[in-house]
PDB file of C-alpha atoms in Angstrom:
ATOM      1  CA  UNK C   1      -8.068  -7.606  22.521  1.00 59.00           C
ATOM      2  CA  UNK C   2      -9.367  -4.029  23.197  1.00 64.00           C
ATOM      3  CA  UNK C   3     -12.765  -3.031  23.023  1.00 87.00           C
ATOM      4  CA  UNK C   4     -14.874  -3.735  19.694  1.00 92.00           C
ATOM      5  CA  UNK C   5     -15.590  -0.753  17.529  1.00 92.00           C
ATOM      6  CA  UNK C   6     -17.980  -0.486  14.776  1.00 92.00           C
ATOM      7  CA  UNK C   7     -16.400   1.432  11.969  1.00 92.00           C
ATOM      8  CA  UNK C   8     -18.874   4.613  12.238  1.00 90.00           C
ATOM      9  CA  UNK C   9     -17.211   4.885  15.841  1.00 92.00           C
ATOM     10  CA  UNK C  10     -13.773   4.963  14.659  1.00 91.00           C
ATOM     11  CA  UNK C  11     -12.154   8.373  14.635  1.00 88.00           C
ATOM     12  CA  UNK C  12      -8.616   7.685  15.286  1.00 88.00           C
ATOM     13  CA  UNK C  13      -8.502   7.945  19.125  1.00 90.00           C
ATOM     14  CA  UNK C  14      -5.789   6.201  21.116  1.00 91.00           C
ATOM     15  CA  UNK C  15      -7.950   2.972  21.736  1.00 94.00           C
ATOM     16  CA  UNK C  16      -9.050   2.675  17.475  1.00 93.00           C
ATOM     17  CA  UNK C  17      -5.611   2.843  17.354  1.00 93.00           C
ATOM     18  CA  UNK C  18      -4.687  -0.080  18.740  1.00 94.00           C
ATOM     19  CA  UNK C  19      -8.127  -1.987  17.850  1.00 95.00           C
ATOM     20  CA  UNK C  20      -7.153  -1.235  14.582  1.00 94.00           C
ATOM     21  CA  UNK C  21      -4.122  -2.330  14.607  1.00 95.00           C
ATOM     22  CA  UNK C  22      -5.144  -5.642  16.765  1.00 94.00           C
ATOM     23  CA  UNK C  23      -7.138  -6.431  13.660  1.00 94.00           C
ATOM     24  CA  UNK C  24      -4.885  -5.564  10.844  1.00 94.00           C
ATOM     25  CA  UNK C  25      -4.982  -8.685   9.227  1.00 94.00           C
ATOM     26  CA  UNK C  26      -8.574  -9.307   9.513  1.00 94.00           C
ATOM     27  CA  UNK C  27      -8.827  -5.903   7.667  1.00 95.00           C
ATOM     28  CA  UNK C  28      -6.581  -6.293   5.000  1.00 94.00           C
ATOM     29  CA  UNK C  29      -8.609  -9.270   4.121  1.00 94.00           C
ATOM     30  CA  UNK C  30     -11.653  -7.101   3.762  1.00 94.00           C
ATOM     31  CA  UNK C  31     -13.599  -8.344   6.637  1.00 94.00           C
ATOM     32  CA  UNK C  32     -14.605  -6.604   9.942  1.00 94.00           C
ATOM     33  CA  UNK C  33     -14.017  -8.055  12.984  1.00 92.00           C
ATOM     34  CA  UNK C  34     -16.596  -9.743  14.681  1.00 89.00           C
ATOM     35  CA  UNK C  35     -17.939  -8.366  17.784  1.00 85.00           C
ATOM     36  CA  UNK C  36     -17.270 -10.623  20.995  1.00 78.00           C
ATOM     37  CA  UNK C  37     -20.163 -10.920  22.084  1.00 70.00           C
ATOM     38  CA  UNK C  38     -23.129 -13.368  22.590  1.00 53.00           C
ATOM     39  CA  UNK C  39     -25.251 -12.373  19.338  1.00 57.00           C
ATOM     40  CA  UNK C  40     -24.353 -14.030  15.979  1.00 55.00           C
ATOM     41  CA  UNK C  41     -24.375 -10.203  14.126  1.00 56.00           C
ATOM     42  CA  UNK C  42     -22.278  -9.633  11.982  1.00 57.00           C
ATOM     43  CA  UNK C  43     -21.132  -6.150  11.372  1.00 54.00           C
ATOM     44  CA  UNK C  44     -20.540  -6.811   7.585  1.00 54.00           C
ATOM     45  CA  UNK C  45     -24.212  -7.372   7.320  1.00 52.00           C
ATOM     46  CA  UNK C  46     -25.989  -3.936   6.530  1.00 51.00           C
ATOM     47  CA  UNK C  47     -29.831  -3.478   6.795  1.00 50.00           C
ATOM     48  CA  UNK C  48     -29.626  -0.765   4.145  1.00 54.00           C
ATOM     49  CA  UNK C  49     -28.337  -0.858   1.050  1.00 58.00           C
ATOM     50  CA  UNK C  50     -24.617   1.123   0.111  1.00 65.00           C
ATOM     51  CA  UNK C  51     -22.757   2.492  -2.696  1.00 73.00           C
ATOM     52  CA  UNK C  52     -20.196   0.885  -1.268  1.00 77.00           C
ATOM     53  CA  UNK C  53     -18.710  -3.270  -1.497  1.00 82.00           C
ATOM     54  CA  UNK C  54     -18.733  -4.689   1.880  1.00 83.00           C
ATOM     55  CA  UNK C  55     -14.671  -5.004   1.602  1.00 86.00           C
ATOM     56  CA  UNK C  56     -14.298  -1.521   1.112  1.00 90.00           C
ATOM     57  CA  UNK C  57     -14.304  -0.052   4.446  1.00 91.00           C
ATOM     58  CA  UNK C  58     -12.124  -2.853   6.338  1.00 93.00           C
ATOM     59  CA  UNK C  59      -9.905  -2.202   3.315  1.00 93.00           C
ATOM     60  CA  UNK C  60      -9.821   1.451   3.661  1.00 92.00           C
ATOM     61  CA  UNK C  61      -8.659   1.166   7.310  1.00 92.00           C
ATOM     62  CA  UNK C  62      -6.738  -0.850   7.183  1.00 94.00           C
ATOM     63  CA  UNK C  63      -5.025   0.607   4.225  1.00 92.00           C
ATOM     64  CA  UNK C  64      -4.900   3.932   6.757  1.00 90.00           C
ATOM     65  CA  UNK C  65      -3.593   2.465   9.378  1.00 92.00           C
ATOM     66  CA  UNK C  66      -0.673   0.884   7.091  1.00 92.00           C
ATOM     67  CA  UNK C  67       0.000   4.469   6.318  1.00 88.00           C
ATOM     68  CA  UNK C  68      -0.114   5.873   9.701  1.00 87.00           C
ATOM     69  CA  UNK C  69       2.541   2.864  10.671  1.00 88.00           C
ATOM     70  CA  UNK C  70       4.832   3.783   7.934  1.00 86.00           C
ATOM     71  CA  UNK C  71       5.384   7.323   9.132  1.00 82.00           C
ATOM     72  CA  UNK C  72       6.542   5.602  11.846  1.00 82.00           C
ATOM     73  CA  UNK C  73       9.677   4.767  10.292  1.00 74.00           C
ATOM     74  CA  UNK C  74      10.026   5.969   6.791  1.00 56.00           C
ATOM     75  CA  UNK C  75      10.294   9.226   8.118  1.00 51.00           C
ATOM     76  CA  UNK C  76      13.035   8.596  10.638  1.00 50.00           C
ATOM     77  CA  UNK C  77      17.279   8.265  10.332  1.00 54.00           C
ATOM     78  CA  UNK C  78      17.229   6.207  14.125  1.00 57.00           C
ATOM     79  CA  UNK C  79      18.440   2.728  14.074  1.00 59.00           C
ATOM     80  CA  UNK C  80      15.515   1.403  15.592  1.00 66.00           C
ATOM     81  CA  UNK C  81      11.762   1.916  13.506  1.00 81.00           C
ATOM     82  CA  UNK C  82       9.362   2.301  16.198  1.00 86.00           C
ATOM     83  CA  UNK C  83       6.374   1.316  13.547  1.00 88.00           C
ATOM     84  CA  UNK C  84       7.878  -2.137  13.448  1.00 90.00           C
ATOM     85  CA  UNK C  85       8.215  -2.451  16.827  1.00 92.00           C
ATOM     86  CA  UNK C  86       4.670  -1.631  17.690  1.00 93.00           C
ATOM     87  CA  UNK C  87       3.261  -3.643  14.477  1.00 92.00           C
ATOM     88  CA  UNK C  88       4.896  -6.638  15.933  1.00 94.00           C
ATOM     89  CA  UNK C  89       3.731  -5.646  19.381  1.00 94.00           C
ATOM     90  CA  UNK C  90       0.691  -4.931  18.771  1.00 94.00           C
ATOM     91  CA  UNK C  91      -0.534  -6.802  15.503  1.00 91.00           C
ATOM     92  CA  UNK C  92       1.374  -9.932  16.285  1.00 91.00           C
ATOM     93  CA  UNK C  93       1.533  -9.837  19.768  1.00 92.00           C
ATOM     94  CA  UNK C  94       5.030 -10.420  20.248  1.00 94.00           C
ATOM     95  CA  UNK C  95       6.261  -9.585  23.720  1.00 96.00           C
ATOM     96  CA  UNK C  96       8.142  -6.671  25.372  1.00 95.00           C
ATOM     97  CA  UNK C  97      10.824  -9.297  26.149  1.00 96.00           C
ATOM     98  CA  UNK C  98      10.940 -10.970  23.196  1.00 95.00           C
ATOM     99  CA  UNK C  99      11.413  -7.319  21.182  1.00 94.00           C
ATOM    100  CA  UNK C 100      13.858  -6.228  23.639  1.00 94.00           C
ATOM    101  CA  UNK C 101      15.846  -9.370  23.593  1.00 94.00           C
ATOM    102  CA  UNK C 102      15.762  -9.176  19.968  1.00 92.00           C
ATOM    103  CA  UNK C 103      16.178  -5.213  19.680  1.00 88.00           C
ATOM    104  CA  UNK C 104      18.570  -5.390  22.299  1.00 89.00           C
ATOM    105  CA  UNK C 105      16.901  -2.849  24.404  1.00 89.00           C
ATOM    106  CA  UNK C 106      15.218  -2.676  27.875  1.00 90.00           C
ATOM    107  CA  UNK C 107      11.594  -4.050  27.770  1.00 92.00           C
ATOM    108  CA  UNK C 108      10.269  -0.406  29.256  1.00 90.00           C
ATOM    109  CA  UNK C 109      12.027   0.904  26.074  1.00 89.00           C
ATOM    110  CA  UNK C 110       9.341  -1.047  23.899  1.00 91.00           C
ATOM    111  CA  UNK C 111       6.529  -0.098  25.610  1.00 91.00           C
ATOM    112  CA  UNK C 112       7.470   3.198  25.602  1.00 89.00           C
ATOM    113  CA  UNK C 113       8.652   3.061  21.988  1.00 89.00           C
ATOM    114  CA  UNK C 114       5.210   1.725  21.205  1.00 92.00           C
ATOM    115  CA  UNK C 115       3.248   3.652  23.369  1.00 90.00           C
ATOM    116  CA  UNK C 116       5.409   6.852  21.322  1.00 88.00           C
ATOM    117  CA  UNK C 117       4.105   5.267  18.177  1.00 89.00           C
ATOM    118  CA  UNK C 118       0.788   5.469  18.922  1.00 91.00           C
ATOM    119  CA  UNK C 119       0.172   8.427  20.324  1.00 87.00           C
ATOM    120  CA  UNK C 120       1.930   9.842  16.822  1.00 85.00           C
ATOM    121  CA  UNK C 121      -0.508   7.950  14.710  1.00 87.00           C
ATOM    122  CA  UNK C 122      -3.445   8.962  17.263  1.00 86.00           C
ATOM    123  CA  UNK C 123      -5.782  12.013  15.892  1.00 79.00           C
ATOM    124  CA  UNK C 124      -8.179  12.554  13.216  1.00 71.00           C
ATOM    125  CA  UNK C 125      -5.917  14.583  11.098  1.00 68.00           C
ATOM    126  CA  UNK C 126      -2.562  13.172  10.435  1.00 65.00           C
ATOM    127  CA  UNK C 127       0.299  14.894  11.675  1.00 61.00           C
ATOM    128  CA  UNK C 128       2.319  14.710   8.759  1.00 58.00           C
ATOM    129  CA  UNK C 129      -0.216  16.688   6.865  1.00 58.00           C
ATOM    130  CA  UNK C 130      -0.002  20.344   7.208  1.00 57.00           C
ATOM    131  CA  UNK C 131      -3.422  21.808   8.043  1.00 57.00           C
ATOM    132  CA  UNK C 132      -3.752  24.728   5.769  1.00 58.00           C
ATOM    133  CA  UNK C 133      -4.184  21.792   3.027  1.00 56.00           C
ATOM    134  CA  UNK C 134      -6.898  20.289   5.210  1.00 57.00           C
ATOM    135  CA  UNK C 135     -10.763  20.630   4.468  1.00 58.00           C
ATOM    136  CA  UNK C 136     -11.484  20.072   8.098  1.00 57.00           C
ATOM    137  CA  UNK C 137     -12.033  23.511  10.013  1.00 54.00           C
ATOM    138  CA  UNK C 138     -11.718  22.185  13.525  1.00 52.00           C
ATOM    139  CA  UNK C 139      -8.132  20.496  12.868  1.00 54.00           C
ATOM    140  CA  UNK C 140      -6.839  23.848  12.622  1.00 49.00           C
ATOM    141  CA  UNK C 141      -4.170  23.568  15.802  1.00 51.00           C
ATOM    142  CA  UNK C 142      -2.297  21.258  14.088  1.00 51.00           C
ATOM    143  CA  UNK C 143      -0.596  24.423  11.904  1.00 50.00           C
ATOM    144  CA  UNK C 144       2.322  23.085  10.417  1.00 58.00           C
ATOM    145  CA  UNK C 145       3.538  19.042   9.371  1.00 65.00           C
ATOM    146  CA  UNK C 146       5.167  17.535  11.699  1.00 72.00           C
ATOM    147  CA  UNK C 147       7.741  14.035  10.834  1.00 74.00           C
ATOM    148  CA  UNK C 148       7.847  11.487  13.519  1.00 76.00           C
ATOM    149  CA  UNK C 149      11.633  12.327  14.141  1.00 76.00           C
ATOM    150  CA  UNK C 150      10.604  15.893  15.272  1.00 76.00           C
ATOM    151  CA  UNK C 151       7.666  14.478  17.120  1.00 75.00           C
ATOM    152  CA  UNK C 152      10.262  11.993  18.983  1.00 76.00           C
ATOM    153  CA  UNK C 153      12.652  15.082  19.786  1.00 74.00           C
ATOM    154  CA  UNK C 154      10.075  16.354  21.762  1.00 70.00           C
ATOM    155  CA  UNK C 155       8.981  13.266  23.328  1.00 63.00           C
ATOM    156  CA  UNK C 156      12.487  12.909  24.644  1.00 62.00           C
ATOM    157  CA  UNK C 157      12.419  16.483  25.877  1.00 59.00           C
ATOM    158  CA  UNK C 158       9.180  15.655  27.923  1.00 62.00           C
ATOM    159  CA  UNK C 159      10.787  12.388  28.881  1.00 63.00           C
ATOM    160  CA  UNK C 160      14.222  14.442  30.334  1.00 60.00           C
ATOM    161  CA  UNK C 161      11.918  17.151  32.109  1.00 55.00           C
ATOM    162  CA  UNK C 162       9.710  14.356  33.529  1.00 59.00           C
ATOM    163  CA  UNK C 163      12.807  12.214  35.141  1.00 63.00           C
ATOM    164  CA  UNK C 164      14.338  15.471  36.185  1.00 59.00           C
ATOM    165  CA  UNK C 165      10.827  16.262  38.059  1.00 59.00           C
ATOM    166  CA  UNK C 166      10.542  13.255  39.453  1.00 62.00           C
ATOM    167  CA  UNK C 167      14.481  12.782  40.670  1.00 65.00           C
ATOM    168  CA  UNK C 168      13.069  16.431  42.875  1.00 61.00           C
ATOM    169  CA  UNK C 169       9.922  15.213  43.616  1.00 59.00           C
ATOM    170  CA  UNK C 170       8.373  18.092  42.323  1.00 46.00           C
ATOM    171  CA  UNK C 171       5.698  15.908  40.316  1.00 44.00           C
TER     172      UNK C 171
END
């Protein structure tokens, strides 16, 4: 499990990421995860009072994060759908091996599949949005939307320069 986050700490860094998607279904349920730790808090319990039901903010992430994941392969023509991959990675734990036996791909595929994945659903803003609809003024480098089958063309650009690098040991 990666490290516990309380949900004023989340802003959609690599490692919420993947602690939100770790607890998924604990989310969707309307419940925050507990915090491993040695107290008996628990993080539903507020010591002031909210506008808000205690279900709504597990909800609301969770309901993100669903949304983030489905860019991941709505927006895409490839055979594979990387969102699936990494939501049965990730949320389910199922293994490399098992999802490359399965997918019929190498194991470092899925990692790097997922890892892909990730790093497209990673960031405050989503990339899918274009910014000059965005009320955020310090998103603004993010210009234009962006699908995850562009962001994936130039992930396999970076991929080709980086094994070209390496195979003249230039890195």
């Amino acid at each position: 499990m990666a490290r516990w986050f309380a949900p004023n700490e989340i802003t959609f860094k690599r490692e919420h990421i993947i602690f939100l998607l770790q607890s998924l279904p604990v989310l969707k349920e309307g419940h925050w995860p507990r915090q491993p730790s040695d107290t008996s808090i628990d993080p539903g319990i507020k010591s002031q009072s909210s506008g808000k039901a205690p279900f709504e903010t597990p909800c609301q992430y969770a309901a993100e994060i669903e949304n983030r994941l489905a860019q991941c392969f709505e927006q895409t023509g490839m055979k594979l759908h990387d969102g699936i991959i990494t939501k049965l990675n990730i949320c389910y734990d199922e293994s490399e091996e098992g999802l490359a036996h399965a997918y019929n791909i190498s194991a470092k595929e899925v990692v790097w599949r997922v890892n892909r994945c990730i790093s497209y659903m990673s960031g405050y803003c989503a990339r899918w949005l274009d910014c000059s609809k965005c009320s955020r003024v310090y998103c603004e480098h993010r210009h234009n939307s962006q699908t995850y089958e562009k962001f994936c063309e130039f992930d396999k650009c970076s991929k080709i320069i980086d094994r070209v690098l390496n195979s003249m040991n230039l890195t």
